[in-house]
Amino acid sequence: MPFNRLAEMRLGVLLWLAAYGALWTVIPLAFNAGLPIDTVEIVAWGREWLVGLYRHPPMKTWLMEIAFQTSGGWLGSAYVLSALALAAAQISIFAAIRDVRPRSVAFAAVVLSALIVYFGVHLPQWNANIAQLPFAALFVLGIWRGLDRGGAHWWLLAGLAAAGGFLAKYSFALIPMSVAMLVLYDPWMRSRIRWVPALLGVVLMLVLLTPNILWLLNSPDVAEYSMAANARLHMGGWLQRVLSPLSVIGVTLAVSILPAVAVLFGLKAEDAAVDDGVRVAKLRALFGASLFGPIAAVILIAIATGVMIKDHWLIVNFLFIPGWLLLRLAGDRARITWSNRGAAFVLVTIAIIAFVYPLERWSHYWFAAGRPVAWAPLMPAEPLAGAVKATWIEGLRAAGLPETTPIPVVGGNASAAGVANVLPERPAWYEHLSPALSPWVTSAMLKRDGIVVVGPGNTAPLRALGLCRMASTDYRWANGRGLEAVTAHIEVFLPAGDCPIG
């Protein structure tokens, strides 16, 4: 049985994660013509190395920029980055379980994660949800080994990971809060806290968070805008206060079914463990706190506010389902093996989940009913960028400027961000032509260098700066199948003494 051989190999878990990561890199590369819209925006923001951002904290942009630069500006690096984030999380969970049970048990927890659909079809969409994964697992590993082994460096790792997770998404704070409550409540855990290293870990976390916290305190209007712009964060009525918590409970139970089936019917538990299982129970409790604590908090928030919770907001908590289930259902065994039907169940499930991804892409064409298909992952940015470049050169000629002048800024919606990402000069993205959303684009920069606007937008402020519309065109932007999807309006604004177009 390949799973059993992999489980016993020293590098077996790495081989499994490499194969799984390759699968979820090749699939989106094959079936996407463009990046998911969240990722398009993140790549554009990454250029600025922001301390704070109106939509989630900046860790996702930092990691994306590192991957983008390391790969030489390859947009596919977003898919690799997501796969690496999941792999880092799984290795941390593997290491924690390996402390209390043999390699076969730890390997099984990693394999079971592939049965959670969110670590399949949602994985290629690099965003704040995926960016949390390695930090969540590293935090739990740091806390566990700090309690179990006592080394100061583990407490510092926990503090570092907590800061990284919080900088990935603010709701990540529910995990450290839930774990801290458990550790302080449980006598065994509380007695093993090394207070000086633990406090140093807290100090390290606060120091790392300080720049972003100061940015938040100095930018209250940004948080207000972000919440107002997200329809999901508006208060709901009594119906939403019932449906929202039920949806959270329902999706948590639903994603637990396949891993539970695999544990109960696909694994053979062998050789009862000779120890008393205390350490297994404590590690399982840490997994449980990281899973159930935040979900309970989210349910209470949903009941109190009626906010409709998106299922993929809970991805980071679902990370701990396989480990918790495995230690709950088979944690008293010293060794487990995969049955043939268990391995087949896992592989067939992975294949089905993998097929769902292209199926979703194709469905946008199948059910278009004659309407243009212009969904972001199906729209290649390069042709639009070529049209933008040609229009820019036309504007430069009209303004009497050198045709080699690079594009400094591209303004507009996510389509403009996609253009900025693929142009060789990689211009700044001026989101919706709003200084509040893109403070790195200044009036002085625009007055000096000009801008290309892609898509509809209020260009009156550009004219007020003294910029002239020197060229414009309507580009028929085709989707990945070569079918006309949308007409993109392109305008070039440059500093000039005379405005020939208006």
Tab-separated table of N, CA, C and O in Angstrom, residues 252-305:
chain	number	residue	atom	x	y	z
A	252	THR	N	-19.271	23.390	9.241
A	252	THR	CA	-18.251	22.712	10.051
A	252	THR	C	-18.511	21.207	10.108
A	252	THR	O	-17.584	20.400	9.975
A	253	LEU	N	-19.769	20.846	10.293
A	253	LEU	CA	-20.116	19.422	10.303
A	253	LEU	C	-19.886	18.797	8.927
A	253	LEU	O	-19.375	17.675	8.819
A	254	ALA	N	-20.242	19.542	7.886
A	254	ALA	CA	-20.124	19.002	6.528
A	254	ALA	C	-18.676	18.700	6.167
A	254	ALA	O	-18.382	17.640	5.607
A	255	VAL	N	-17.767	19.623	6.482
A	255	VAL	CA	-16.370	19.394	6.099
A	255	VAL	C	-15.704	18.334	6.970
A	255	VAL	O	-14.632	17.834	6.626
A	256	SER	N	-16.338	17.969	8.079
A	256	SER	CA	-15.776	16.939	8.958
A	256	SER	C	-16.156	15.532	8.522
A	256	SER	O	-15.539	14.557	8.969
A	257	ILE	N	-17.167	15.420	7.659
A	257	ILE	CA	-17.704	14.096	7.320
A	257	ILE	C	-16.671	13.231	6.612
A	257	ILE	O	-16.424	12.075	7.003
A	258	LEU	N	-16.059	13.751	5.554
A	258	LEU	CA	-15.130	12.923	4.772
A	258	LEU	C	-13.918	12.485	5.595
A	258	LEU	O	-13.544	11.298	5.547
A	259	PRO	N	-13.258	13.381	6.361
A	259	PRO	CA	-12.167	12.898	7.210
A	259	PRO	C	-12.621	11.875	8.229
A	259	PRO	O	-11.896	10.897	8.502
A	260	ALA	N	-13.815	12.051	8.798
A	260	ALA	CA	-14.318	11.095	9.783
A	260	ALA	C	-14.566	9.734	9.151
A	260	ALA	O	-14.241	8.687	9.737
A	261	VAL	N	-15.130	9.728	7.953
A	261	VAL	CA	-15.373	8.462	7.244
A	261	VAL	C	-14.048	7.756	6.983
A	261	VAL	O	-13.926	6.529	7.170
A	262	ALA	N	-13.042	8.515	6.559
A	262	ALA	CA	-11.735	7.918	6.272
A	262	ALA	C	-11.112	7.328	7.528
A	262	ALA	O	-10.499	6.251	7.481
A	263	VAL	N	-11.246	8.014	8.662
A	263	VAL	CA	-10.681	7.504	9.910
A	263	VAL	C	-11.403	6.231	10.342
A	263	VAL	O	-10.771	5.230	10.722
A	264	LEU	N	-12.732	6.244	10.277
A	264	LEU	CA	-13.516	5.117	10.794
A	264	LEU	C	-13.459	3.888	9.904
A	264	LEU	O	-13.467	2.752	10.391
A	265	PHE	N	-13.395	4.102	8.580
A	265	PHE	CA	-13.513	2.966	7.667
A	265	PHE	C	-12.282	2.751	6.783
A	265	PHE	O	-12.211	1.731	6.079
A	266	GLY	N	-11.322	3.678	6.820
A	266	GLY	CA	-10.178	3.536	5.957
A	266	GLY	C	-8.876	3.272	6.677
A	266	GLY	O	-7.867	2.961	6.049
A	267	LEU	N	-8.882	3.396	8.003
A	267	LEU	CA	-7.672	3.199	8.793
A	267	LEU	C	-7.823	1.993	9.710
A	267	LEU	O	-8.896	1.765	10.287
A	268	LYS	N	-6.757	1.240	9.837
A	268	LYS	CA	-6.728	0.109	10.749
A	268	LYS	C	-5.855	0.477	11.940
A	268	LYS	O	-4.663	0.754	11.794
A	269	ALA	N	-6.466	0.525	13.101
A	269	ALA	CA	-5.719	0.854	14.318
A	269	ALA	C	-5.067	-0.410	14.854
A	269	ALA	O	-5.712	-1.440	15.021
A	270	GLU	N	-3.776	-0.337	15.089
A	270	GLU	CA	-3.022	-1.498	15.552
A	270	GLU	C	-2.217	-1.133	16.790
A	270	GLU	O	-1.832	0.012	16.985
A	271	ASP	N	-1.970	-2.118	17.638
A	271	ASP	CA	-1.064	-1.970	18.781
A	271	ASP	C	-1.493	-0.838	19.707
A	271	ASP	O	-1.181	0.335	19.491
A	272	ALA	N	-2.220	-1.173	20.735
A	272	ALA	CA	-2.645	-0.177	21.709
A	272	ALA	C	-1.432	0.496	22.337
A	272	ALA	O	-0.412	-0.137	22.614
A	273	ALA	N	-1.530	1.787	22.540
A	273	ALA	CA	-0.420	2.550	23.124
A	273	ALA	C	-0.213	2.132	24.572
A	273	ALA	O	-1.167	1.850	25.303
A	274	VAL	N	1.038	2.109	25.003
A	274	VAL	CA	1.348	1.679	26.361
A	274	VAL	C	1.342	2.839	27.345
A	274	VAL	O	1.270	2.626	28.553
A	275	ASP	N	1.412	4.086	26.879
A	275	ASP	CA	1.419	5.207	27.816
A	275	ASP	C	-0.005	5.546	28.228
A	275	ASP	O	-0.981	5.011	27.702
A	276	ASP	N	-0.142	6.498	29.157
A	276	ASP	CA	-1.466	6.836	29.675
A	276	ASP	C	-2.240	7.804	28.793
A	276	ASP	O	-3.386	8.138	29.090
A	277	GLY	N	-1.619	8.286	27.765
A	277	GLY	CA	-2.329	9.132	26.815
A	277	GLY	C	-2.543	10.562	27.264
A	277	GLY	O	-3.287	11.297	26.592
A	278	VAL	N	-1.908	10.999	28.350
A	278	VAL	CA	-2.123	12.364	28.827
A	278	VAL	C	-1.649	13.379	27.785
A	278	VAL	O	-2.353	14.337	27.457
A	279	ARG	N	-0.472	13.169	27.246
A	279	ARG	CA	0.070	14.118	26.282
A	279	ARG	C	-0.765	14.140	24.997
A	279	ARG	O	-0.961	15.197	24.386
A	280	VAL	N	-1.258	12.962	24.594
A	280	VAL	CA	-2.147	12.921	23.432
A	280	VAL	C	-3.394	13.745	23.693
A	280	VAL	O	-3.842	14.530	22.843
A	281	ALA	N	-3.967	13.587	24.871
A	281	ALA	CA	-5.184	14.324	25.222
A	281	ALA	C	-4.933	15.824	25.236
A	281	ALA	O	-5.788	16.617	24.805
A	282	LYS	N	-3.772	16.245	25.689
A	282	LYS	CA	-3.484	17.675	25.761
A	282	LYS	C	-3.261	18.266	24.376
A	282	LYS	O	-3.707	19.391	24.092
A	283	LEU	N	-2.568	17.537	23.504
A	283	LEU	CA	-2.389	18.022	22.146
A	283	LEU	C	-3.739	18.079	21.433
A	283	LEU	O	-4.036	19.051	20.716
A	284	ARG	N	-4.555	17.055	21.654
A	284	ARG	CA	-5.892	17.058	21.052
A	284	ARG	C	-6.694	18.253	21.557
A	284	ARG	O	-7.440	18.895	20.798
A	285	ALA	N	-6.542	18.595	22.814
A	285	ALA	CA	-7.253	19.743	23.371
A	285	ALA	C	-6.800	21.041	22.713
A	285	ALA	O	-7.620	21.942	22.468
A	286	LEU	N	-5.506	21.156	22.407
A	286	LEU	CA	-5.016	22.352	21.714
A	286	LEU	C	-5.607	22.443	20.310
A	286	LEU	O	-6.010	23.533	19.868
A	287	PHE	N	-5.651	21.318	19.609
A	287	PHE	CA	-6.309	21.302	18.297
A	287	PHE	C	-7.781	21.695	18.443
A	287	PHE	O	-8.304	22.480	17.648
A	288	GLY	N	-8.430	21.139	19.443
A	288	GLY	CA	-9.844	21.427	19.656
A	288	GLY	C	-10.095	22.890	19.980
A	288	GLY	O	-11.062	23.491	19.494
A	289	ALA	N	-9.234	23.485	20.791
A	289	ALA	CA	-9.386	24.905	21.128
A	289	ALA	C	-9.228	25.764	19.888
A	289	ALA	O	-9.958	26.757	19.705
A	290	SER	N	-8.290	25.406	19.016
A	290	SER	CA	-8.057	26.181	17.798
A	290	SER	C	-9.176	26.006	16.782
A	290	SER	O	-9.381	26.870	15.920
A	291	LEU	N	-9.915	24.900	16.893
A	291	LEU	CA	-11.038	24.627	15.999
A	291	LEU	C	-12.348	25.149	16.566
A	291	LEU	O	-13.027	25.990	15.967
A	292	PHE	N	-12.703	24.674	17.763
A	292	PHE	CA	-14.028	24.958	18.309
A	292	PHE	C	-14.131	26.327	18.977
A	292	PHE	O	-15.201	26.938	18.970
A	293	GLY	N	-13.018	26.803	19.569
A	293	GLY	CA	-13.076	28.095	20.236
A	293	GLY	C	-13.450	29.227	19.296
A	293	GLY	O	-14.432	29.947	19.530
A	294	PRO	N	-12.708	29.423	18.187
A	294	PRO	CA	-13.077	30.490	17.239
A	294	PRO	C	-14.452	30.282	16.617
A	294	PRO	O	-15.183	31.253	16.410
A	295	ILE	N	-14.807	29.023	16.321
A	295	ILE	CA	-16.113	28.782	15.702
A	295	ILE	C	-17.231	29.131	16.681
A	295	ILE	O	-18.254	29.723	16.296
A	296	ALA	N	-17.052	28.805	17.961
A	296	ALA	CA	-18.053	29.187	18.964
A	296	ALA	C	-18.176	30.700	19.051
A	296	ALA	O	-19.280	31.248	19.148
A	297	ALA	N	-17.038	31.394	19.002
A	297	ALA	CA	-17.065	32.860	19.044
A	297	ALA	C	-17.784	33.426	17.822
A	297	ALA	O	-18.581	34.374	17.938
A	298	VAL	N	-17.519	32.850	16.667
A	298	VAL	CA	-18.167	33.313	15.432
A	298	VAL	C	-19.676	33.081	15.508
A	298	VAL	O	-20.480	33.925	15.085
A	299	ILE	N	-20.085	31.947	16.064
A	299	ILE	CA	-21.518	31.656	16.217
A	299	ILE	C	-22.171	32.696	17.123
A	299	ILE	O	-23.265	33.210	16.824
A	300	LEU	N	-21.529	33.032	18.228
A	300	LEU	CA	-22.079	34.041	19.134
A	300	LEU	C	-22.166	35.403	18.454
A	300	LEU	O	-23.148	36.135	18.636
A	301	ILE	N	-21.147	35.750	17.666
A	301	ILE	CA	-21.163	37.014	16.923
A	301	ILE	C	-22.310	37.023	15.921
A	301	ILE	O	-23.025	38.022	15.770
A	302	ALA	N	-22.502	35.891	15.242
A	302	ALA	CA	-23.581	35.794	14.259
A	302	ALA	C	-24.952	35.936	14.923
A	302	ALA	O	-25.848	36.601	14.387
A	303	ILE	N	-25.128	35.320	16.095
A	303	ILE	CA	-26.394	35.429	16.813
A	303	ILE	C	-26.638	36.864	17.265
A	303	ILE	O	-27.754	37.398	17.186
A	304	ALA	N	-25.587	37.518	17.736
A	304	ALA	CA	-25.734	38.865	18.287
A	304	ALA	C	-25.926	39.923	17.211
A	304	ALA	O	-26.612	40.927	17.438
A	305	THR	N	-25.332	39.719	16.034
A	305	THR	CA	-25.338	40.770	15.022
A	305	THR	C	-26.128	40.440	13.761
A	305	THR	O	-26.534	41.346	13.031
